[in-house]
Tab-separated table of C-alpha atoms in Angstrom:
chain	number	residue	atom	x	y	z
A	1	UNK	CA	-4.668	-8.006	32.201
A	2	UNK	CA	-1.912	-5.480	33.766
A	3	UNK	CA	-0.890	-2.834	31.638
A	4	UNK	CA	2.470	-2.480	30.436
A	5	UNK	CA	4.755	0.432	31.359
A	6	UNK	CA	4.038	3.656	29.056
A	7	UNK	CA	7.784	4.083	29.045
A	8	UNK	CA	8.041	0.332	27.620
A	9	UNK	CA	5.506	0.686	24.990
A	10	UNK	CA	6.927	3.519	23.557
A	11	UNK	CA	10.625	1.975	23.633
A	12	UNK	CA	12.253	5.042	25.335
A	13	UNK	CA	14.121	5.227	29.203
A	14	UNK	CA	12.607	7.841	31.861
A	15	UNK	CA	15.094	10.185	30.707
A	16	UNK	CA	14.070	10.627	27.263
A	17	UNK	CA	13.168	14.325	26.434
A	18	UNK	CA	9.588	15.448	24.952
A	19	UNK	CA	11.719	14.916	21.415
A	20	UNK	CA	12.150	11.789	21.842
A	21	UNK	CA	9.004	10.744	22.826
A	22	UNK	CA	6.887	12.345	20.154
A	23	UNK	CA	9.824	10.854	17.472
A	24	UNK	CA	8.962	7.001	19.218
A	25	UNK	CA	5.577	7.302	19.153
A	26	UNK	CA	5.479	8.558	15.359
A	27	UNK	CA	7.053	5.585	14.812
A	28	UNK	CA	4.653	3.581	16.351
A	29	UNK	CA	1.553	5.888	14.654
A	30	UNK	CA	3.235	5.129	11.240
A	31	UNK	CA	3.082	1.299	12.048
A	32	UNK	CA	0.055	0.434	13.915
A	33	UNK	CA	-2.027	3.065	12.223
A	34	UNK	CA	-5.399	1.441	10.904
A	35	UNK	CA	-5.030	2.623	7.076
A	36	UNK	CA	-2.385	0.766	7.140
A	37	UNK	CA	-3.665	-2.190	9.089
A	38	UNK	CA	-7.411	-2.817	7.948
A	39	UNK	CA	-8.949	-5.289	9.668
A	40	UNK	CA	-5.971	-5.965	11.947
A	41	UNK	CA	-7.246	-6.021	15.466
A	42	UNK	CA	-3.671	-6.790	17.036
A	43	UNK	CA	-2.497	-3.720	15.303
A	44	UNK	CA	-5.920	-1.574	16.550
A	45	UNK	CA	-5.046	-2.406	19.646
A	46	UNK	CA	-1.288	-1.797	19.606
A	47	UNK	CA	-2.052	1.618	18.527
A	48	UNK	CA	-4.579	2.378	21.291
A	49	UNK	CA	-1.920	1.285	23.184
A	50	UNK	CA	0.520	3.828	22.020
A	51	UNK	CA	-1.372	6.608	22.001
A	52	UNK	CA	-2.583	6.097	26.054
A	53	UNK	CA	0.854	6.168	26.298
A	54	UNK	CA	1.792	8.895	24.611
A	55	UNK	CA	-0.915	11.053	26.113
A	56	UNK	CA	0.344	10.319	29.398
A	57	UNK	CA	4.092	11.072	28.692
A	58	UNK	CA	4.025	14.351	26.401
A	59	UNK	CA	1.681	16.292	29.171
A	60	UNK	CA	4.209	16.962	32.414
A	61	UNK	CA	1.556	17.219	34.809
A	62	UNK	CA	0.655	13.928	33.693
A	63	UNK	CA	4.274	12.201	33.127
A	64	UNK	CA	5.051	13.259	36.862
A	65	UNK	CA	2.002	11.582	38.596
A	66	UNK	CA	2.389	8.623	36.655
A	67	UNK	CA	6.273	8.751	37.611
A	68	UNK	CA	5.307	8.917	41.123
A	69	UNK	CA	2.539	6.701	41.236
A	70	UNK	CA	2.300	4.389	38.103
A	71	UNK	CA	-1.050	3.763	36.313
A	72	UNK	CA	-3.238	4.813	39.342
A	73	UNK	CA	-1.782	8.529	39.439
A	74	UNK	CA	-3.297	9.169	36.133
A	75	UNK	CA	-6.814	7.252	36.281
A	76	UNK	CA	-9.621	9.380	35.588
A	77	UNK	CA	-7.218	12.056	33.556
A	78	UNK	CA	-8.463	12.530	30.609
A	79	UNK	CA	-8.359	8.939	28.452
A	80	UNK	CA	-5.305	8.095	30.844
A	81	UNK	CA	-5.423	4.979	32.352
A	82	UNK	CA	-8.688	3.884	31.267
A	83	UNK	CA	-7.964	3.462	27.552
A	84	UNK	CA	-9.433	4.751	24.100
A	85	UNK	CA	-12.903	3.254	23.280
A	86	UNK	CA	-12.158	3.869	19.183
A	87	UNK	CA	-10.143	5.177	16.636
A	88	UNK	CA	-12.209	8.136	16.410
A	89	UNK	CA	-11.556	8.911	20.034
A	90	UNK	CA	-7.687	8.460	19.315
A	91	UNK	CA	-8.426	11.204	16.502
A	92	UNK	CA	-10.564	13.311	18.428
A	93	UNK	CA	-8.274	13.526	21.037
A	94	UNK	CA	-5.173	13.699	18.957
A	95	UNK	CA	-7.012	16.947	16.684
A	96	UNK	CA	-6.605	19.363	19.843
A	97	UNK	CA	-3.329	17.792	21.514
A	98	UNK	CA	-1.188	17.776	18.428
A	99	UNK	CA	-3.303	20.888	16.521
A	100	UNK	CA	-0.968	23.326	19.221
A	101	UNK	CA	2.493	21.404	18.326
A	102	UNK	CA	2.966	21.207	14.438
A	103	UNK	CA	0.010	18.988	13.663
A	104	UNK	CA	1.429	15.346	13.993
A	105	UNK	CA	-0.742	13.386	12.485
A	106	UNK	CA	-1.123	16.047	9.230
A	107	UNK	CA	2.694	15.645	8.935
A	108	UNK	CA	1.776	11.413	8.937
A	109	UNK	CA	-1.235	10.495	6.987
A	110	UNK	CA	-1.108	13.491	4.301
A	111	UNK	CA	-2.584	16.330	6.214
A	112	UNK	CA	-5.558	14.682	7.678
A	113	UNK	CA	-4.842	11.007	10.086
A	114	UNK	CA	-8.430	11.545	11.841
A	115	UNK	CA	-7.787	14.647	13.996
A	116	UNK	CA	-10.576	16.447	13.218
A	117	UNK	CA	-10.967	20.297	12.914
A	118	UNK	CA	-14.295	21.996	14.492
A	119	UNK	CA	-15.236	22.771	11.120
A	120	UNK	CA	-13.941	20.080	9.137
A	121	UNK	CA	-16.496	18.227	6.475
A	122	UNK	CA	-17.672	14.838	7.309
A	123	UNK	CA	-16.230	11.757	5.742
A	124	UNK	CA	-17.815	9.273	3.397
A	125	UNK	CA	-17.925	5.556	2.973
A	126	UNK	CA	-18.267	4.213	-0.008
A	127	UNK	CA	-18.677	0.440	-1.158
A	128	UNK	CA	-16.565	-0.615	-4.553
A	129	UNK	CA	-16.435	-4.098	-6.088
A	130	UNK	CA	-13.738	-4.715	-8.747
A	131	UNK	CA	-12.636	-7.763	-10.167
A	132	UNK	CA	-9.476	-10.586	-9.170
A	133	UNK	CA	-7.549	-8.824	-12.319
A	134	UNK	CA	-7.913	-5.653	-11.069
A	135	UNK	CA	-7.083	-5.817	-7.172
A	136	UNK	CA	-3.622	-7.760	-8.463
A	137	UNK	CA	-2.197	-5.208	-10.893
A	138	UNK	CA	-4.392	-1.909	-9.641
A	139	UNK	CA	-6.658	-0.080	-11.918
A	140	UNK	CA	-8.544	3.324	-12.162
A	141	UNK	CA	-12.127	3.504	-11.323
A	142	UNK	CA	-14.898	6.397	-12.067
A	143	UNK	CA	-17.039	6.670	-9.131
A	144	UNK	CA	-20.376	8.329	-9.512
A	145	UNK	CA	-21.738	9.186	-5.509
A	146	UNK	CA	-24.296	12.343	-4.329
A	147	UNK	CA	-22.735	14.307	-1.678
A	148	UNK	CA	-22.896	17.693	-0.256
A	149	UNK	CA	-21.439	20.256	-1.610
A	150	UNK	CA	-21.189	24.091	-0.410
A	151	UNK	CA	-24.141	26.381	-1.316
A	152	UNK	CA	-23.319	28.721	-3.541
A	153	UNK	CA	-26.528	31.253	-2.495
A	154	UNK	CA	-25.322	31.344	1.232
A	155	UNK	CA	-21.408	30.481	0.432
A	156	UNK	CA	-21.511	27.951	3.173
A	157	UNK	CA	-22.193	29.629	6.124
A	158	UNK	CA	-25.887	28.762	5.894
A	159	UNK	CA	-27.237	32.438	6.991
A	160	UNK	CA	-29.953	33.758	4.379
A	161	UNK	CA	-27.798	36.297	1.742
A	162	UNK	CA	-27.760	40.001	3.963
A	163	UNK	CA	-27.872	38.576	7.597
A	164	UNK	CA	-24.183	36.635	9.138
A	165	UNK	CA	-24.051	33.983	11.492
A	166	UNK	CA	-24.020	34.879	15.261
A	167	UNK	CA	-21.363	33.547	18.025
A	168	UNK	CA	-22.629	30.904	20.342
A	169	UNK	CA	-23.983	32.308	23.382
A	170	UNK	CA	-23.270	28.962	25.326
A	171	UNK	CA	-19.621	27.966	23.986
A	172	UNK	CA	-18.477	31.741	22.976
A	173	UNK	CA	-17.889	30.108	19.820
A	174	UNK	CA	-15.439	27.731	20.650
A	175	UNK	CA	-17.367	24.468	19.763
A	176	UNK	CA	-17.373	22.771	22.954
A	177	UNK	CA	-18.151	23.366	26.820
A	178	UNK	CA	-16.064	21.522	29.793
A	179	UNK	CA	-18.160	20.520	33.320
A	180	UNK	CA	-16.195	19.389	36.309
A	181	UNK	CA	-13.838	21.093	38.479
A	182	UNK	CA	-10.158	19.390	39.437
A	183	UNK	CA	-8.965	16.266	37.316
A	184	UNK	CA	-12.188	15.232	36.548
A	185	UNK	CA	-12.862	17.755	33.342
A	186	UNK	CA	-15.459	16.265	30.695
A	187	UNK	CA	-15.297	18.225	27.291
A	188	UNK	CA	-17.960	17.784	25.303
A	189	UNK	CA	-19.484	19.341	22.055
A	190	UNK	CA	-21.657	22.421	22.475
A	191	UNK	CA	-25.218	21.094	22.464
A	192	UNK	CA	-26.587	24.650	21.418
A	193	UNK	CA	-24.606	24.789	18.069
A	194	UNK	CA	-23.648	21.436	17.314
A	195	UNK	CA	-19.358	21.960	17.795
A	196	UNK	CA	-20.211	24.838	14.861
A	197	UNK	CA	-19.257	28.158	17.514
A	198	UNK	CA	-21.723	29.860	15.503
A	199	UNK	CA	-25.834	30.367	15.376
A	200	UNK	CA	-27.698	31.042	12.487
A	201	UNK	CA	-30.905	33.234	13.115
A	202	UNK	CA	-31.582	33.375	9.847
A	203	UNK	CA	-31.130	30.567	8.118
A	204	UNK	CA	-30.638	30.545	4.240
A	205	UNK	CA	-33.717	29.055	2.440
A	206	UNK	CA	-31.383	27.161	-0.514
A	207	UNK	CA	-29.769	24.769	1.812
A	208	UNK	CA	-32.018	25.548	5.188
A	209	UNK	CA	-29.187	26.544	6.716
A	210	UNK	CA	-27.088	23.983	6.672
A	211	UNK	CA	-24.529	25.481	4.306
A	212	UNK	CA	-24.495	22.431	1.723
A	213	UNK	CA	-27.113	20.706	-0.520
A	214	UNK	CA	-26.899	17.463	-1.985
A	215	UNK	CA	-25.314	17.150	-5.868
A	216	UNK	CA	-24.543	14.400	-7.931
A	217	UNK	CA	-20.404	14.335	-9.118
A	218	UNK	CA	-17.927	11.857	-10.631
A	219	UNK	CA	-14.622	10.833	-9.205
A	220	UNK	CA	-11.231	9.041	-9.668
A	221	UNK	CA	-10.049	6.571	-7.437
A	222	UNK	CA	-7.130	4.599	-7.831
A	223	UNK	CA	-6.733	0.993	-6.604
A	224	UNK	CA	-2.857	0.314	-5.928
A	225	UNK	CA	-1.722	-3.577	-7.348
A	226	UNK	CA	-1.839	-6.057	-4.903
A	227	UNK	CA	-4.833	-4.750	-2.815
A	228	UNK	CA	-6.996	-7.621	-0.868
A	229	UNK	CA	-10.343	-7.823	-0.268
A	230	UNK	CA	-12.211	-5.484	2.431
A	231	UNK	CA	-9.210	-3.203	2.346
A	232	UNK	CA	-10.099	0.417	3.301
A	233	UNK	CA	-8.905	3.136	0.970
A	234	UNK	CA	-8.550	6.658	2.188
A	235	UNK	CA	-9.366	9.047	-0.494
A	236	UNK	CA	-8.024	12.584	1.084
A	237	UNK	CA	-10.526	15.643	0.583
A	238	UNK	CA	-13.252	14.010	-0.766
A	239	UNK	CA	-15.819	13.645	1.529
A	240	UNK	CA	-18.525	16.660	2.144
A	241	UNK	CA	-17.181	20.429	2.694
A	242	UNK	CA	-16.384	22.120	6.173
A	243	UNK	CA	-17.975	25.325	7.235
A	244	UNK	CA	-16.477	28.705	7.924
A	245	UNK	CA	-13.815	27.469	5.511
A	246	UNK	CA	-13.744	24.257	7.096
A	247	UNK	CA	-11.773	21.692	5.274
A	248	UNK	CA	-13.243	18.695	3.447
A	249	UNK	CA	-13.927	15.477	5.015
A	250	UNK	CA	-12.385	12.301	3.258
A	251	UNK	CA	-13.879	9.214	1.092
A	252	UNK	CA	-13.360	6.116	2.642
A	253	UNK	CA	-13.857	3.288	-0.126
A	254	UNK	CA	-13.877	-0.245	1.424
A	255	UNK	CA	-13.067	-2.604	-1.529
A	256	UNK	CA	-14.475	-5.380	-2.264
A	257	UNK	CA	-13.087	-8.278	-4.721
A	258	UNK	CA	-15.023	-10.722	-6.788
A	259	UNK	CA	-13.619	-14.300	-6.456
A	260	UNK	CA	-11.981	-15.373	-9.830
A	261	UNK	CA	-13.359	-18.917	-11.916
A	262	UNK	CA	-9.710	-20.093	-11.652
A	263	UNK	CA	-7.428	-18.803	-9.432
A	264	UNK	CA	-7.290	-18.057	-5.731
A	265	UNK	CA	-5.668	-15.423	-3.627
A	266	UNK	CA	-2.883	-16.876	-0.544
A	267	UNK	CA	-1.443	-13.969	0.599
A	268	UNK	CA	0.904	-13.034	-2.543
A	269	UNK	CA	0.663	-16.387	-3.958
A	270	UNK	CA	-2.199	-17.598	-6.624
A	271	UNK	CA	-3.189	-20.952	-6.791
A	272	UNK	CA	-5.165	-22.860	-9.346
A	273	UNK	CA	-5.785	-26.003	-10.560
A	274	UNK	CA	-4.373	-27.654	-13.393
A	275	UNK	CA	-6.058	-31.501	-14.855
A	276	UNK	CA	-3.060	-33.618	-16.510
A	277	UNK	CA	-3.293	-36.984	-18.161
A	278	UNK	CA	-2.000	-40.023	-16.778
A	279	UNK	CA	0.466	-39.954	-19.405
A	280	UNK	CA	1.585	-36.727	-18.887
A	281	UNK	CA	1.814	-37.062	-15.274
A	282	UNK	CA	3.343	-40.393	-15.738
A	283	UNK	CA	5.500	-39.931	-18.724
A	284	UNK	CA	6.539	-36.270	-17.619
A	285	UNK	CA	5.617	-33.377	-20.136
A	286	UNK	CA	5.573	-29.489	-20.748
A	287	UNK	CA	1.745	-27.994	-21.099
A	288	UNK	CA	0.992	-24.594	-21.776
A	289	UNK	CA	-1.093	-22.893	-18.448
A	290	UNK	CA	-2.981	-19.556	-18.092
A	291	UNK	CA	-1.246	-16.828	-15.706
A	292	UNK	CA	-2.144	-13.623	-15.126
A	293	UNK	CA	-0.205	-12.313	-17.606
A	294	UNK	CA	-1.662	-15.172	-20.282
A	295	UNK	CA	-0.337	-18.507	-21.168
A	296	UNK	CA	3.010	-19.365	-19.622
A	297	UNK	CA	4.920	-23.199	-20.400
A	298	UNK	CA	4.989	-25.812	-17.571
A	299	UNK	CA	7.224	-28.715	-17.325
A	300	UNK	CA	5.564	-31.680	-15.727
A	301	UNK	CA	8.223	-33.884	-14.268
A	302	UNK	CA	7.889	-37.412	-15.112
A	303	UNK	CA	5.817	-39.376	-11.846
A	304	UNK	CA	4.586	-36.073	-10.871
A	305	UNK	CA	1.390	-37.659	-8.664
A	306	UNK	CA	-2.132	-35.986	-8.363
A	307	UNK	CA	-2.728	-33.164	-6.140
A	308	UNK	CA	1.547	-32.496	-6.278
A	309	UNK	CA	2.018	-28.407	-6.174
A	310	UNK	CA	4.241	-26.964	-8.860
A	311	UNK	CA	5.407	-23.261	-8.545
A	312	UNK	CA	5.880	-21.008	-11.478
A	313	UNK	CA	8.087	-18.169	-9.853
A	314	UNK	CA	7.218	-14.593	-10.103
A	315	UNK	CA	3.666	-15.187	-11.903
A	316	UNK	CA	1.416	-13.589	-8.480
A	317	UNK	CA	0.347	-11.036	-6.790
A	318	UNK	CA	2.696	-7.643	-6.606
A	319	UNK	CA	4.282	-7.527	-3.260
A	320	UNK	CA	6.850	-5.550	-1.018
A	321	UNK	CA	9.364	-5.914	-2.938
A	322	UNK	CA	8.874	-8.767	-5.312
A	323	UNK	CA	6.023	-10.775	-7.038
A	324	UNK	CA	4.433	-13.922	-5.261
A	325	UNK	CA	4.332	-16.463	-7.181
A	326	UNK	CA	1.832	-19.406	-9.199
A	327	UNK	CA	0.958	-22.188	-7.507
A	328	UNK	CA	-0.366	-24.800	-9.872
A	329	UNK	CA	-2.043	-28.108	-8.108
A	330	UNK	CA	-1.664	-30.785	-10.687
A	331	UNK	CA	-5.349	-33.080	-11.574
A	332	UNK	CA	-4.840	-35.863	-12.573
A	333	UNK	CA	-7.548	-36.503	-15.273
A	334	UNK	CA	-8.976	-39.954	-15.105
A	335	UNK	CA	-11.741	-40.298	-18.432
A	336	UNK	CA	-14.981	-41.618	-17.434
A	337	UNK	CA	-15.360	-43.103	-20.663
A	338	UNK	CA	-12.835	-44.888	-22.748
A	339	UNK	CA	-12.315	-45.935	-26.240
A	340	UNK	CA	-11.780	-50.086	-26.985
A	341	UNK	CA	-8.063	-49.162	-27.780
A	342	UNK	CA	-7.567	-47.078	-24.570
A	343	UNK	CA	-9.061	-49.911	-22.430
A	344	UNK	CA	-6.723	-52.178	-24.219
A	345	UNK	CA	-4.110	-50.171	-23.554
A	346	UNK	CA	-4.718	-49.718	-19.859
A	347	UNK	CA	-5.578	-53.381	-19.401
A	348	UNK	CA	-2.087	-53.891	-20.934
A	349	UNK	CA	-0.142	-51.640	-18.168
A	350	UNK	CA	-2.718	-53.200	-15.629
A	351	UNK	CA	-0.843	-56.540	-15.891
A	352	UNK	CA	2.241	-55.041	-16.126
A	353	UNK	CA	1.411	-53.712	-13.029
A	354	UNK	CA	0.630	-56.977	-11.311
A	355	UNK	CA	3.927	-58.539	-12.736
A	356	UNK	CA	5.792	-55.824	-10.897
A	357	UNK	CA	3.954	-56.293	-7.761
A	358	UNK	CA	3.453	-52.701	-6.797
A	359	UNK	CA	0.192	-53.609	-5.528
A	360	UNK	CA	0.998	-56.383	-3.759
A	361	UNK	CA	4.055	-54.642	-1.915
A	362	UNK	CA	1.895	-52.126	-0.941
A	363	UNK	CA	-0.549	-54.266	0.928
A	364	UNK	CA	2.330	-56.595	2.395
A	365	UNK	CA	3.626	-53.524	4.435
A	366	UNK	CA	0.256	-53.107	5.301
A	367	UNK	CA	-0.033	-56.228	6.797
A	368	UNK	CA	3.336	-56.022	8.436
A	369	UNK	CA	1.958	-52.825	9.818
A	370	UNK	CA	-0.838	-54.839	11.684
A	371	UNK	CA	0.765	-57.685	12.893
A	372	UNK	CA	3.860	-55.117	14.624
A	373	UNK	CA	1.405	-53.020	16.867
């Protein structure tokens, strides 16, 4: 499928100043971006989408070979042209382009948004089931998980106490080494120290010199109302330490919710089913039903018919901006077993029935039906 114009995806004219461009494509970041989005593939991709785009338009060499000569000019720059294979490329990417010009993504998603430092902590992911109850009006949970944390006999830099870690001889402790000559520049991490920029000779014999050991420790994680199931929560700063005064990675908890004996989740509506008698549902009447806030009174309107949907306004899931509300699917009870009086009874309506010649109506438009087609 052709690409669309850079200039078109970001909603700006060939005019628009370096300014303007990084203000679009925030805007785009802020509403494509995948904590915001989870599971939304049409969003993934719009923000892939943006941020080729934006890579191509904030770099001038860049912005003038693709004004001269379209997509082609910039194939084989960088992600240009070909596309981002993940999110974490996105972030990689994003960690040194925007790390020079403010941070972008820190001033977006709290400090963090997936551009990674060199000596940032890894992140975490972290499974959580909580009930129906809880993912509609939000709750608190205490999360018990074994993580690194920094070693306290090396302070992290994983050297045994009296010795220091050394530069990398290879990347002259910058982390990464380039190959390639002209456009075609492939940055990779250091393969001698891992991205780190620094060597440890002598490596501390607490944590073998890897600066962290595993410990056990508790944490709070809130769940905001109206959260859906496999929804990914970013918990900022609580994944495993950085080194060299790295910052912390972060916890991502995916959430999972357990279905509910009686109602069921449609988007900010609940729905559940309600049984009725035939009198009720014939007669009309006003029955007390369970909400999620408790019992709530329901008027059954007289010749309501079986499977009919009521709505109780305002009684579901918190939205943006409002409450869904309670769909109620009325059941019309028939008893398997009756009582001499109640089969009297029904027998009694049954030939009223046939006197009124519902039943036979019914079957003469059938018929009619038929003997038309």
């Amino acid at each position: 499928m052709a690409k669309r114009d850079y200039y078109e995806v970001l909603g700006v004219g060939k005019e628009a100043g370096e300014d303007e461009i990084k203000k679009a494509y925030r805007k785009l970041a802020m509403k494509f971006h995948p904590d915001r989005n989870p599971g939304d593939k049409a969003a993934e991709a719009s923000f892939k989408e943006a941020a080729e785009a934006y890579e191509v338009l904030s770099d001038a060499k860049k912005r003038q070979r693709y004004d001269q000569m379209g997509h082609a000019g910039v194939d084989g720059m960088g992600h240009a042209g070909q596309g981002f294979g993940s999110m974490e490329d996105i972030f990689a990417q994003f960690g040194d382009v925007f790390g020079n010009r403010g941070g972008m993504f820190e001033e977006l998603f709290g400090g963090r948004g997936g551009g990674r430092e060199r000596n940032q902590g890894a992140s975490l992911k972290l499974g959580l089931e909580i009930t129906f109850r809880e993912a509609v009006f939000g709750c608190t949970k205490t999360i018990d998980l074994k993580r690194n944390e920094t070693c306290t006999t090396c302070s992290g830099t994983g050297a045994k106490p009296g010795t220091k870690p050394t530069v990398c001889r290879v990347c002259h402790g910058h982390g990464i080494v380039r190959q390639g000559q002209g456009f075609f520049v492939v940055q990779t991490t250091c393969p001698h120290c891992g991205g780190v920029g620094k060597v440890v000779s002598s490596p501390c014999g607490d944590c073998d010199g890897q600066g962290a050991k595993p410990e056990k420790v508790t944490i709070r994680v809130r769940i905001p109302p109206g959260v859906e199931d496999g929804t990914r929560l970013r918990v900022g700063g609580e994944g495993e330490p950085g080194r060299e005064g790295g910052s912390r990675g972060d916890l991502y908890v995916y959430v999972q919710v357990k279905a509910d004996g009686f109602f069921e989740r449609h988007e900010d509506d609940v729905v559940c089913k309600v049984p009725v008698t035939y009198a009720q549902a014939a007669l009309g009447a006003e029955i007390a039903v369970p909400t999620l806030d408790g019992e709530a009174s329901l008027k059954i309107p007289a010749g309501t018919q079986p499977n009919e949907l009521l709505r109780m306004r305002g009684l579901g899931v918190p939205g943006q901006g409002r409450r869904g509300d309670q769909i109620v699917v009325v059941q019309v009870s028939i008893p398997k077993r009756t009582s001499k009086e109640q089969r009297e009874l029904i027998e009694r309506l049954g030939k009223i029935e046939d006197e009124q010649g519902e039943q036979r109506g019914f079957f003469d438009r059938i018929k009619k039906m038929f003997k038309d087609s």
